[in-house]
Every structure is written in structure tokens, then in C-alpha cells.
Coordinates of C-alpha atoms in Angstrom, one line a residue:
M235 CA 0.0 0.0 0.0
G236 CA 2.9 2.3 0.4
Q237 CA 5.7 3.5 2.7
L238 CA 5.7 5.7 5.8
G239 CA 9.2 6.5 7.0
R240 CA 10.9 3.1 7.1
Y241 CA 7.6 1.2 7.6
E242 CA 5.9 -0.7 4.9
I243 CA 2.1 -0.2 5.0
L244 CA 0.2 -3.5 4.7
E245 CA -3.4 -2.5 5.3
E246 CA -5.7 0.0 7.0
L247 CA -7.0 -1.1 10.4
G248 CA -9.3 1.8 11.2
R249 CA -10.0 5.5 11.4
G250 CA -10.4 7.8 14.4
S251 CA -10.7 11.4 15.4
M252 CA -6.9 11.7 15.5
G253 CA -6.1 10.0 12.2
I254 CA -5.8 6.6 10.5
V255 CA -4.4 3.4 12.0
Y256 CA -2.4 1.1 9.6
K257 CA -0.9 -2.4 9.9
A258 CA 2.7 -2.1 8.9
N259 CA 6.0 -4.0 8.7
D260 CA 9.2 -2.7 10.3
P261 CA 11.9 -4.1 8.1
L262 CA 14.6 -2.9 10.5
I263 CA 13.8 -5.5 13.1
G264 CA 11.4 -7.7 11.1
R265 CA 8.2 -7.2 13.1
Q266 CA 4.7 -6.0 12.4
V267 CA 3.4 -2.9 14.1
A268 CA 0.4 -0.6 14.2
I269 CA 1.0 2.8 12.8
K270 CA -1.2 5.8 13.9
A271 CA -0.9 8.5 11.3
I272 CA -2.3 12.0 11.0
N273 CA -2.3 14.0 7.7
L274 CA -1.2 17.5 8.2
H275 CA -1.5 18.5 4.5
G276 CA -3.5 21.7 3.8
L277 CA -3.4 23.0 7.4
D278 CA -2.4 26.6 7.9
P279 CA 1.0 26.9 9.7
K280 CA -0.5 27.8 13.1
K281 CA -3.0 24.9 13.0
R282 CA -0.4 22.5 11.8
E283 CA 2.0 23.5 14.6
E284 CA -0.8 22.8 17.1
Y285 CA -1.7 19.4 15.6
E286 CA 2.0 18.4 15.5
A287 CA 2.5 19.4 19.1
R288 CA -0.5 17.5 20.4
F289 CA 0.4 14.5 18.3
Y290 CA 4.0 14.3 19.7
L291 CA 2.7 15.1 23.2
E292 CA 0.6 11.9 22.9
A293 CA 3.6 9.9 21.9
K294 CA 5.8 11.3 24.6
A295 CA 3.2 10.7 27.3
A296 CA 2.2 7.1 26.1
G297 CA 5.8 6.2 25.3
S298 CA 6.9 6.8 28.9
L299 CA 4.4 4.1 30.1
N300 CA 5.8 0.6 30.2
H301 CA 3.1 -1.6 31.7
P302 CA 1.5 -5.0 30.8
N303 CA -2.0 -3.3 30.5
I304 CA -1.0 -0.3 28.4
V305 CA -0.3 -0.4 24.7
T306 CA 3.5 -0.1 24.1
I307 CA 4.8 2.8 21.9
H308 CA 7.9 1.8 19.8
D309 CA 8.7 4.9 17.6
L310 CA 7.5 8.2 16.3
G311 CA 8.4 10.3 13.3
E312 CA 7.3 12.5 10.4
S313 CA 7.2 11.7 6.7
G314 CA 6.3 14.6 4.4
D315 CA 2.9 15.9 5.5
T316 CA 2.2 12.9 7.8
A317 CA 3.2 12.5 11.5
Y318 CA 3.1 9.0 12.8
I319 CA 3.5 6.8 15.9
A320 CA 4.5 3.1 15.7
M321 CA 3.0 0.9 18.5
E322 CA 2.6 -2.7 19.2
L323 CA 0.2 -4.6 17.0
L324 CA -2.5 -6.3 19.1
E325 CA -4.3 -9.5 18.2
G326 CA -7.7 -9.1 19.7
R327 CA -10.8 -6.8 19.6
E328 CA -12.0 -3.6 21.1
L329 CA -14.2 -4.0 24.2
H330 CA -17.1 -2.2 22.6
N331 CA -17.6 -5.4 20.5
D332 CA -18.6 -7.1 23.7
V333 CA -20.7 -4.5 25.4
D334 CA -22.8 -4.1 22.2
E335 CA -23.7 -7.8 22.3
M336 CA -27.3 -8.7 23.5
E337 CA -26.2 -10.9 26.4
R338 CA -24.3 -9.5 29.4
M339 CA -20.8 -10.6 30.1
P340 CA -20.3 -13.1 33.0
F341 CA -19.7 -11.3 36.3
E342 CA -16.3 -12.9 36.9
K343 CA -15.1 -12.0 33.5
V344 CA -16.1 -8.4 34.0
L345 CA -14.2 -8.3 37.3
N346 CA -11.0 -9.7 35.6
I347 CA -11.2 -7.1 32.8
A348 CA -11.9 -4.3 35.3
I349 CA -9.0 -5.2 37.5
Q350 CA -6.6 -5.1 34.6
V351 CA -7.9 -1.7 33.4
T352 CA -7.4 -0.3 36.9
D353 CA -3.9 -1.6 37.1
G354 CA -3.0 0.2 33.9
L355 CA -4.7 3.4 34.9
A356 CA -3.0 3.3 38.3
F357 CA 0.4 3.0 36.7
A358 CA -0.4 5.9 34.3
H359 CA -1.8 8.1 37.1
E360 CA 1.3 7.5 39.2
H361 CA 3.4 8.8 36.3
G362 CA 1.3 12.0 36.1
I363 CA -0.7 10.9 33.0
V364 CA -4.5 11.2 32.7
H365 CA -6.1 9.3 29.8
R366 CA -9.1 11.6 29.4
D367 CA -10.9 9.3 27.0
I368 CA -11.6 6.0 28.7
K369 CA -14.4 4.2 26.7
P370 CA -14.9 0.6 25.5
S371 CA -13.3 1.3 22.1
N372 CA -10.0 2.3 23.9
I373 CA -9.9 -0.9 25.9
M374 CA -8.5 -3.9 23.9
L375 CA -9.4 -7.4 24.9
L376 CA -6.7 -9.8 23.5
N377 CA -7.3 -13.4 22.6
D378 CA -5.8 -14.7 25.9
S379 CA -8.2 -12.4 27.9
H380 CA -5.4 -10.0 28.5
V381 CA -6.5 -6.3 28.6
K382 CA -4.6 -3.3 27.2
I383 CA -5.6 0.4 27.4
A384 CA -5.1 2.0 24.0
D385 CA -5.0 5.6 22.6
F386 CA -3.6 8.0 25.1
G387 CA -4.4 10.5 22.3
I388 CA -5.7 13.2 24.6
A389 CA -3.7 12.3 27.7
K390 CA -2.1 15.1 29.7
M391 CA 1.3 15.3 31.4
D392 CA 0.7 17.1 34.7
T393 CA 3.8 19.2 34.0
S394 CA 2.6 20.2 30.4
L395 CA 0.2 22.7 29.1
M396 CA -2.9 21.6 27.1
L397 CA -2.5 22.8 23.6
T398 CA -6.2 23.2 22.9
R399 CA -8.5 26.1 22.9
T400 CA -9.8 27.4 26.2
G401 CA -13.0 25.6 27.1
M402 CA -12.5 22.9 24.5
I403 CA -14.1 19.6 25.7
M404 CA -11.8 16.6 25.5
G405 CA -13.2 13.1 25.4
S406 CA -16.2 11.1 24.2
P407 CA -19.6 12.6 25.3
L408 CA -21.1 9.3 26.4
Y409 CA -18.2 8.6 28.8
M410 CA -17.3 12.0 30.0
S411 CA -16.9 13.0 33.7
P412 CA -18.9 15.9 35.1
E413 CA -15.6 17.9 35.1
Q414 CA -15.1 17.4 31.4
V415 CA -18.7 18.4 30.6
L416 CA -18.2 21.6 32.6
S417 CA -14.7 22.2 31.3
S418 CA -13.4 22.2 34.8
S419 CA -10.0 21.1 36.1
I420 CA -9.3 17.4 35.2
D421 CA -7.3 14.8 37.2
A422 CA -7.1 11.1 37.6
R423 CA -10.5 10.9 39.2
S424 CA -12.0 11.9 35.8
D425 CA -10.7 8.6 34.4
I426 CA -12.3 6.7 37.3
F427 CA -15.7 8.3 36.5
S428 CA -15.4 7.4 32.8
F429 CA -14.4 3.8 33.7
G430 CA -17.4 3.7 36.1
I431 CA -19.6 4.2 33.1
V432 CA -17.8 1.4 31.2
L433 CA -18.1 -0.9 34.2
Y434 CA -21.8 -0.1 34.6
Q435 CA -22.3 -1.0 30.9
L436 CA -20.4 -4.3 31.2
L437 CA -22.4 -5.3 34.3
T438 CA -25.9 -4.3 33.1
G439 CA -25.8 -4.1 29.3
R440 CA -26.8 -0.4 29.5
R441 CA -25.0 2.9 30.1
P442 CA -26.0 4.7 33.3
F443 CA -26.7 7.9 31.4
S444 CA -28.5 7.8 28.0
G445 CA -30.5 10.1 25.9
D446 CA -31.5 11.0 22.3
D447 CA -28.5 13.3 21.8
A448 CA -25.1 14.2 23.4
N449 CA -26.5 17.2 25.2
S450 CA -29.1 15.2 27.1
V451 CA -26.5 12.6 28.1
M452 CA -24.1 15.3 29.3
Y453 CA -27.0 16.9 31.3
Q454 CA -27.6 13.6 33.1
I455 CA -23.9 13.1 33.8
V456 CA -23.8 16.4 35.6
N457 CA -27.2 16.4 37.3
E458 CA -28.8 12.9 37.6
A459 CA -27.9 10.0 39.8
P460 CA -27.8 6.6 38.1
H461 CA -29.9 3.6 39.2
K462 CA -28.1 0.8 41.1
P463 CA -26.6 -1.7 38.7
S464 CA -28.4 -4.5 40.6
S465 CA -31.7 -2.9 39.6
L466 CA -30.9 -4.0 36.0
N467 CA -28.9 -7.1 36.9
S468 CA -30.3 -8.8 40.0
K469 CA -27.3 -11.2 40.1
L470 CA -24.9 -8.5 41.2
P471 CA -23.9 -8.3 44.8
E472 CA -24.4 -5.2 47.0
M473 CA -20.6 -4.7 47.1
M474 CA -20.6 -4.2 43.3
D475 CA -23.3 -1.5 43.6
N476 CA -21.2 0.3 46.1
I477 CA -18.1 0.2 44.0
V478 CA -19.8 1.4 40.8
L479 CA -21.8 4.2 42.4
K480 CA -18.6 5.4 44.2
C481 CA -16.9 5.6 40.8
L482 CA -19.9 7.6 39.5
A483 CA -20.1 10.1 42.3
K484 CA -20.6 13.6 40.9
K485 CA -18.0 15.3 43.1
P486 CA -14.4 14.0 42.5
Q487 CA -13.7 14.0 46.3
D488 CA -16.6 11.5 46.8
R489 CA -15.1 9.0 44.2
Y490 CA -12.1 6.7 44.6
Q491 CA -9.2 9.0 45.0
N492 CA -7.0 6.7 42.9
A493 CA -7.3 3.7 40.6
K494 CA -5.3 1.5 43.0
D495 CA -8.0 1.8 45.7
L496 CA -10.6 0.9 43.0
G497 CA -8.5 -2.1 42.0
D498 CA -8.2 -3.3 45.6
D499 CA -12.0 -3.2 46.0
L500 CA -12.5 -5.1 42.7
R501 CA -10.1 -7.7 43.8
A502 CA -11.9 -8.0 47.2
C503 CA -15.1 -8.5 45.3
L504 CA -13.6 -11.2 43.1
Q505 CA -12.1 -12.9 46.1
K506 CA -15.5 -12.9 47.8
L507 CA -17.1 -14.4 44.7
T508 CA -14.4 -17.1 44.5
D509 CA -14.7 -17.9 48.2
E510 CA -18.5 -18.2 47.9
K511 CA -18.2 -20.4 44.8
T512 CA -15.6 -22.6 46.7
A513 CA -17.8 -22.8 49.7
L514 CA -20.7 -23.9 47.7
E515 CA -18.8 -26.4 45.7
H516 CA -16.8 -27.9 48.6
P517 CA -19.0 -28.0 51.7
V518 CA -18.3 -30.1 54.8
M519 CA -20.7 -32.8 53.5
F520 CA -20.3 -33.4 49.8
S521 CA -23.8 -34.4 49.0
M522 CA -26.0 -32.4 46.6
E523 CA -28.7 -32.2 49.4
W524 CA -26.2 -30.5 51.7
R525 CA -25.2 -28.0 49.1
R526 CA -28.8 -27.0 48.6
V527 CA -29.4 -26.6 52.3
K528 CA -26.2 -24.6 52.7
R529 CA -27.4 -22.1 50.1
L530 CA -30.3 -21.2 52.5
A531 CA -27.8 -20.1 55.1
I532 CA -25.7 -17.7 52.9
P533 CA -27.3 -14.4 51.9
G534 CA -27.1 -14.0 48.1
A535 CA -26.1 -17.6 47.5
M536 CA -29.5 -18.1 45.7
S537 CA -30.3 -16.1 42.6
Q538 CA -32.9 -13.4 42.9
T539 CA -35.1 -15.2 40.4
M540 CA -34.8 -18.5 42.3
V541 CA -35.8 -16.6 45.6
A542 CA -38.9 -15.1 44.0
I543 CA -40.0 -18.3 42.3
T544 CA -39.4 -20.4 45.5
A545 CA -41.3 -18.0 47.7
L546 CA -44.2 -17.7 45.4
A547 CA -44.4 -21.5 44.9
A548 CA -44.3 -21.9 48.7
I549 CA -47.1 -19.4 49.3
M550 CA -49.3 -21.1 46.6
L551 CA -48.6 -24.5 48.2
I552 CA -49.5 -23.2 51.7
V553 CA -52.8 -21.8 50.3
L554 CA -53.6 -25.1 48.7
L555 CA -52.8 -27.0 51.9
D556 CA -55.0 -24.5 53.8
A557 CA -57.9 -25.3 51.5
L558 CA -57.5 -29.1 51.8
T559 CA -56.9 -29.4 55.6
D560 CA -58.9 -28.5 58.7
E561 CA -55.7 -27.6 60.6
T562 CA -55.9 -24.0 59.4
I563 CA -54.4 -22.4 62.5
Q564 CA -51.2 -24.5 62.2
V565 CA -50.9 -23.8 58.5
H566 CA -50.2 -20.1 59.3
L567 CA -46.9 -21.1 60.8
L568 CA -45.8 -22.4 57.3
Y569 CA -45.7 -18.8 56.0
I570 CA -42.5 -18.3 58.1
F571 CA -40.6 -20.1 55.3
P572 CA -41.3 -17.8 52.4
L573 CA -41.0 -14.7 54.6
V574 CA -37.6 -15.7 56.0
L575 CA -36.4 -16.9 52.5
V576 CA -37.1 -13.6 50.8
S577 CA -36.1 -11.3 53.7
F578 CA -32.8 -13.1 54.1
H579 CA -31.8 -13.5 50.4
S580 CA -33.4 -10.7 48.5
Q581 CA -31.4 -7.6 47.5
E582 CA -34.6 -5.7 46.7
M583 CA -36.9 -4.5 49.5
R584 CA -39.8 -4.4 47.1
L585 CA -39.7 -8.2 46.8
V586 CA -39.8 -8.4 50.6
Y587 CA -42.8 -6.0 50.8
T588 CA -44.6 -8.0 48.1
T589 CA -44.1 -11.3 49.9
V590 CA -45.3 -9.8 53.2
I591 CA -48.4 -8.3 51.6
L592 CA -49.2 -11.5 49.7
S593 CA -48.8 -13.6 52.8
L594 CA -51.0 -11.3 54.8
L595 CA -53.6 -11.2 52.0
F596 CA -54.0 -15.0 51.9
Q597 CA -53.9 -15.3 55.7
G598 CA -56.5 -12.6 56.0
V599 CA -58.8 -14.4 53.6
S600 CA -58.3 -17.6 55.5
I601 CA -59.1 -16.0 58.9
V602 CA -62.3 -14.4 57.5
G603 CA -63.4 -17.8 56.4
Y604 CA -63.1 -19.3 59.9
S605 CA -66.8 -20.1 60.7
G606 CA -66.1 -21.4 64.2
L607 CA -64.4 -18.2 65.5
P608 CA -66.3 -15.1 66.8
P609 CA -65.5 -11.7 65.2
F610 CA -63.4 -10.6 68.2
S611 CA -61.3 -13.7 68.1
Q612 CA -60.8 -13.3 64.3
F613 CA -59.7 -9.7 64.9
V614 CA -57.2 -10.8 67.6
L615 CA -55.8 -13.5 65.4
A616 CA -55.5 -11.1 62.4
M617 CA -53.5 -8.7 64.6
L618 CA -51.2 -11.5 65.8
V619 CA -50.7 -12.7 62.2
L620 CA -49.9 -9.1 61.1
L621 CA -47.4 -8.5 63.9
S622 CA -45.7 -11.9 63.5
N623 CA -45.3 -11.5 59.7
V624 CA -43.7 -8.1 60.0
L625 CA -41.5 -9.2 62.9
I626 CA -40.3 -12.3 61.1
A627 CA -39.4 -10.3 58.0
Y628 CA -37.7 -7.6 60.1
V629 CA -35.6 -10.1 62.1
A630 CA -34.6 -12.0 59.0
R631 CA -33.6 -8.7 57.4
I632 CA -31.5 -7.8 60.4
A633 CA -29.8 -11.2 60.2
R634 CA -29.0 -10.6 56.6
T635 CA -27.5 -7.2 57.3
N636 CA -25.4 -8.5 60.2
F637 CA -24.2 -11.5 58.2
L638 CA -23.0 -9.3 55.4
E639 CA -21.4 -6.8 57.7
V640 CA -19.6 -9.5 59.6
G641 CA -18.3 -10.9 56.3
H642 CA -17.3 -7.4 55.2
L643 CA -15.4 -6.8 58.3
A644 CA -13.8 -10.2 58.3
T645 CA -12.1 -9.9 54.9
F646 CA -8.3 -10.1 55.0
D647 CA -5.6 -9.6 52.5
G648 CA -4.3 -13.0 51.3
L649 CA -0.6 -12.1 51.2
T650 CA -0.2 -10.3 54.6
G651 CA -3.1 -11.7 56.7
L652 CA -4.0 -8.1 57.6
R653 CA -7.4 -6.6 57.0
N654 CA -7.9 -5.5 53.4
R655 CA -8.8 -1.9 52.4
L656 CA -12.6 -2.4 52.4
S657 CA -12.6 -3.9 55.9
F658 CA -10.2 -1.2 57.2
E659 CA -12.2 1.6 55.8
S660 CA -15.3 0.3 57.7
L661 CA -13.3 0.4 60.9
V662 CA -12.1 3.9 60.3
E663 CA -15.7 5.0 59.5
M664 CA -16.8 3.4 62.8
E665 CA -14.1 5.3 64.7
I666 CA -15.1 8.6 63.0
A667 CA -18.8 7.9 64.0
R668 CA -17.7 7.2 67.6
Q669 CA -15.7 10.5 67.7
K670 CA -18.7 12.4 66.4
R671 CA -20.9 10.9 69.2
N672 CA -18.4 10.9 72.1
G673 CA -15.6 13.2 71.1
G674 CA -12.0 12.1 71.9
T675 CA -8.9 11.6 69.7
F676 CA -7.6 9.0 67.3
S677 CA -4.4 8.8 65.3
F678 CA -3.8 7.4 61.8
A679 CA -0.6 6.5 60.0
F680 CA 0.5 5.6 56.5
I681 CA 3.5 3.4 55.8
D682 CA 5.0 3.5 52.3
I683 CA 7.7 1.1 50.9
D684 CA 9.6 3.7 48.9
N685 CA 11.5 1.3 46.6
L686 CA 9.2 -1.7 46.2
R687 CA 8.9 -1.4 42.4
E688 CA 12.7 -1.1 42.0
L689 CA 13.2 -4.2 44.3
N690 CA 10.6 -6.1 42.2
S691 CA 12.4 -5.2 39.0
A692 CA 15.9 -6.0 40.3
M693 CA 15.2 -9.1 42.5
G694 CA 11.8 -10.4 41.4
F695 CA 8.3 -10.2 42.8
Q696 CA 8.9 -13.0 45.3
T697 CA 11.5 -10.8 47.1
G698 CA 9.0 -7.9 47.1
D699 CA 6.4 -10.2 48.6
D700 CA 8.8 -11.3 51.2
A701 CA 9.4 -7.7 52.2
I702 CA 5.7 -7.0 52.4
K703 CA 5.1 -10.1 54.6
L704 CA 7.9 -9.2 56.9
L705 CA 6.6 -5.7 57.3
A706 CA 3.1 -7.1 58.0
N707 CA 4.6 -9.3 60.7
I708 CA 6.4 -6.4 62.3
L709 CA 3.2 -4.4 62.4
R710 CA 1.2 -7.2 64.0
D711 CA 3.9 -7.9 66.6
H712 CA 4.5 -4.2 67.4
I713 CA 1.0 -3.0 68.0
R714 CA -0.4 -6.4 69.1
Q715 CA -3.8 -5.5 67.5
T716 CA -4.1 -7.1 64.1
D717 CA -7.6 -5.6 63.6
T718 CA -6.3 -2.0 63.5
V719 CA -4.0 -2.5 60.6
A720 CA -4.7 -2.8 56.9
R721 CA -2.7 -3.2 53.7
L722 CA -4.1 -0.5 51.4
G723 CA -2.2 -1.4 48.2
G724 CA 0.8 -2.9 46.7
D725 CA 3.3 -0.8 48.7
E726 CA 1.2 1.0 51.3
F727 CA 0.0 0.1 54.8
A728 CA -2.2 2.0 57.2
I729 CA -2.6 1.9 61.0
L730 CA -5.6 3.1 62.9
M731 CA -4.8 4.0 66.6
P732 CA -8.0 4.7 68.7
N733 CA -7.6 6.9 71.7
T734 CA -4.1 7.8 70.8
E735 CA -2.8 11.4 71.3
A736 CA -0.3 13.2 69.1
L737 CA 2.7 12.4 71.4
G738 CA 1.8 8.7 71.7
C739 CA 1.4 8.5 67.9
Q740 CA 4.8 10.2 67.2
Q741 CA 6.5 7.9 69.7
F742 CA 4.9 4.8 68.2
C743 CA 5.8 5.7 64.6
T744 CA 9.4 6.5 65.6
E745 CA 9.8 3.2 67.3
L746 CA 8.2 1.4 64.4
S747 CA 10.5 3.1 61.9
V748 CA 13.6 2.0 63.8
K749 CA 12.2 -1.6 64.2
I750 CA 11.4 -1.8 60.5
S751 CA 14.9 -0.6 59.5
T752 CA 16.6 -3.1 61.9
L753 CA 14.7 -6.2 60.8
M754 CA 14.9 -5.4 57.1
K755 CA 18.7 -5.2 57.5
K756 CA 18.8 -8.5 59.3
A757 CA 16.7 -10.1 56.5
A758 CA 19.1 -8.6 53.9
L759 CA 16.2 -6.8 52.2
P760 CA 17.2 -3.4 50.8
I761 CA 13.9 -1.7 51.7
S762 CA 13.4 1.9 52.8
T763 CA 10.1 3.1 54.2
S764 CA 8.3 6.4 54.9
I765 CA 5.7 6.9 57.7
G766 CA 3.3 9.8 57.7
Y767 CA 1.0 10.2 60.6
V768 CA -1.8 12.5 61.9
T769 CA -3.8 12.9 65.0
V770 CA -7.5 13.6 64.5
D771 CA -9.1 15.5 67.4
H772 CA -12.1 17.0 65.6
P773 CA -14.5 14.8 63.5
P774 CA -13.4 15.0 59.8
G775 CA -15.8 15.8 57.0
S776 CA -15.2 12.4 55.4
I777 CA -12.9 9.4 55.6
S778 CA -11.0 10.7 52.6
E779 CA -9.9 13.7 54.6
V780 CA -8.2 11.4 57.1
F781 CA -6.4 9.4 54.4
N782 CA -5.4 12.5 52.5
R783 CA -3.9 14.2 55.6
A784 CA -1.9 11.1 56.4
E785 CA -0.8 10.6 52.8
S786 CA 0.4 14.2 52.7
A787 CA 2.4 13.7 55.8
M788 CA 3.9 10.6 54.2
H789 CA 5.0 12.6 51.2
V790 CA 6.7 15.0 53.6
A791 CA 8.6 12.0 55.0
Q792 CA 9.6 11.0 51.5
S793 CA 11.0 14.4 50.8
G794 CA 13.0 14.3 54.1
G795 CA 10.8 16.8 55.9
K796 CA 9.8 16.9 59.5
G797 CA 6.5 17.1 61.4
G798 CA 4.2 14.1 61.3
A799 CA 6.7 12.1 59.3
T800 CA 9.6 9.8 59.6
R801 CA 11.8 7.7 57.4
G802 CA 13.4 4.3 58.0

């Protein structure tokens, strides 16, 4: 088809807003690449300079990212009136081919894709690069289910100036964040919002914001709250609703503050799904009957459709039995089963209300039909039935909530044995709530392994894991309260210290820093750490405020500063 620089063009792969993508051969090293080209012919000098600058800014930004979940940039250049970027050629398809299909993607597959995307975004954000156009067509799903983020075409280096007109909206309207729609300041949290739209679409088959034109969609993005994903896909757990809706919060400060935290929550959700599947497939007794019985004791282990069908069938069977037997008073006790079943397993309260009303209706008809009871006795019996039905549903609902909360608080990180981020955040929120009620003080610390990535690169991930596990053991032994520590990410830990004043917190962190340095040297692990800590004596506005204050103190430690920070 022709030549572009040293590359032999083989075929056209597609066209986009920034230019044409070709499949090409690189004769220098004998490999095939994808070439993204933009034709600058006919542009006036000023516009051409602007286009060239944006094009090379894209290459510079994307070329600095070397990550398994980001498309690799090999080369850039200019040939005549065409500027081009050579990148790896991917064998796979764009994700929009999957979200456009009629059937929803399996939940576990969605989680695996989402985790890989967040890993790539986290890496880019840590290097100061915001994608600004996350959408299904920029997410590549390779043949081995590996995911790569493509086209950092409107990415922004934090240290660079955007070379676009003032007020120019960057991104795809259907997947924009509120900040993009309003032409406000953009940061990594904008990518999290856009990916929240993609995630919603993968889980439900629909976008959370839709309309007849781009303006109506953008209005909804800024002003309207989306429905819970589980309202469109009843198989989704409550945890997934919380994750997606947190991504789609209108205010950036209410969203995940970084993609790493989002990835941690997605991994926790996947781990919970795996644990539940394992628990159901490998119970203590290996009979099919036991597996069926065990489903009754685990909230959400039964599908919502199965819950509704079973409850309705049970009610109809009880009505039939009531009509065929004279033991009508005793039959009322059987309504306990559908009421408990629905209240314990249903994600939707409307199904609980429907079951209670249906049960009361049939029981009321039955009571009115009692010929041997005087009116006053019928009234008393009706009141007892009403109160018992409501009480049974309420108690079963409370049991469901407590069961899920206990499971939520009992989740631990598999590598360190410490509480994971979801569990830890719940404990911090409880501490903040106690402070709002009773006053008092608590302290909070961040521990960062400064050189974990370099250690992984030089000595392998096993060495890095050993360092993390050793640090986790030090934390457990030093504070003797494993439930007040959490691993927040790949190289960060956090410590919650209830009823700890500033002086006690400073002393604790200083001793901890010394102990970490000593034991790391004994273990021949070249690890350096930074500890940032804060004391909270007034109720914060949100949990994010506590995390941000401690993280800022940690950055002070990394820069060698003093005050709420130490290095080891």
C-alpha cells in the first residue's frame, strides 16, 4: 500500500478522530506494528503546529508508560505531511464489540477485565498521565483475555500545558466525567468516573446515562444519579453496587481517589465471589442435598429469580394446603418459610414487601373464612398474624445485614493476613462515628515502601512479597492488635490507633520506623520506608480527609521533611 518512513504499510485497520491506523511492517527488526498517522496537508501553519505538538505530546506521554496493561509505543516520526506513531500490534478486539452484544458478560469475566484496566490506569496516574478518553473502544481485549488500554491520544502530562482552545471539551460525550462536561480542572479521578460508566455498561448491558443526543447525556452526567446496577442485573452483589456508584459520584472528592484503591475493591469482590463459589462447591458434606441446604444459610447464594419463584411457589402450596386441611391455624406457621427466605436472600426490599403483603392477604382471607371463630377472636388472630409476619421479615432482614457486615469486616488480605482496604475503611468510619458521638482523639498513619517497584524489578516479585510479609509481621507484633492494621495497596499500609494522642502517635511511629529498618537489614532486604501520621481531634468531613492528611504527611517524609513524618 505504500511507505511511511521506514515502515511498509500493509493494510488499513481503522480511522479515528486523531487519524488513520495502519498495519505495517518494520523491516529494520522484522516485526509487524500498528501505525497511527495524521495527515497535516492543507493545514495553515498555526493549526499544523498545534496538531503536531498534540500528536507528539501523545507519543511522549504514552511512550513513557511501560506496563502490561498499556499499549507499548515503539517509535514516532514524520514523513512529508504525515506525522506517525508506531506501536505494538494487538491481536484481539475492542471491548465495545462485547458491550454491544445482547447478552451481558459473565460477572467474573467483567471483574477480571476491570482489575486489569485499573492496574493500567493506576500506573499511568502514578506517572502523572490522565487518559481523558476511557471508553470501550479504547480498551483492547486480547485473545488470551489479557487487557490493554489504547490511545492516550488526549492524555495530559501534569507538567505540560494543554495545547487546545480554552473551554474545549476533550473526550467522548457518552463517557465524560462531570468535570469534562463543565470544562473544569481534570485529574485522575475523571478517568475513574469514565471507567465507572464502562463498568456499569459491562455489568448491566446499559449505560448509566443515556438520551437522544449528546446534550441530554451530558446533562444527566452532571445532574442525575444513576440507578443501582443491581436494579438492572439482580445477580450483582451489593458490594458491586457500592463500587460502581462510588466511581460515578458527581464530586471528585466522593469518588475513589486513585485507581489503585478501586482495583483493591474489585479484587476483594472477586475474592469474595471465589470464596462463595468454593464454599458452595466444597461443603463439609459433599452431597447435593447439603449444598442445597447450605445455600439457604448464605445471603445472596441463591439467585434473585430463584428466591422469588421459590417464595411464590411456597405461598401457593400453603394456600392449597390450607384449602385441603382442617388444621388451618397451624398452616399459618408455614408462612414463616417464604418470609424468611425472601427477607434473608433478596437484594430488593420491594420483593420483601410484596411477599409480606401477599402472605397477609392470603392469611386474611383464611381468617375471615373461619366459621367457628367469633369476630373478636378473628380480629385478635388477624393482629397476631400481622405483627408476627412483620416481625419475622424484620428479624430476617437484620440477620442478613449483620451476616453481610460481619463478612465485610472479616475480609483479610491473602498475602499479609491483615485486613484489606474495604474492611479497614469500615473500621475507620466506625471510629469517626464514635468520635462524632463521644468526642476524643484518634491517630492514623500511612507506611509506604519507597522502593518496592525497584526491588521487584531488580530481584523479582517474590523478594518484594517477602518484604511486604515481613513488614506485616512487624506491624502485627509491634502494636499487638491485628484488627487495627490494613494493607491498602501494593506498597502502602495504614494503621488506625484509637484513643491515641499526638505524642503517643509520634513515639509509636518513631519506634516502628527503627524496628522496620533493623529487621529489614537482618533479613538482607534493601527496603526503605516512609511513615506519615496525623492525630484527628475533631470529626473530619469524610474518611477521605483522614487518608489525604496522612498521605500528605507521608509525602513530607519521602522528601526528608519533619512534622508528622519519619523515614526508615
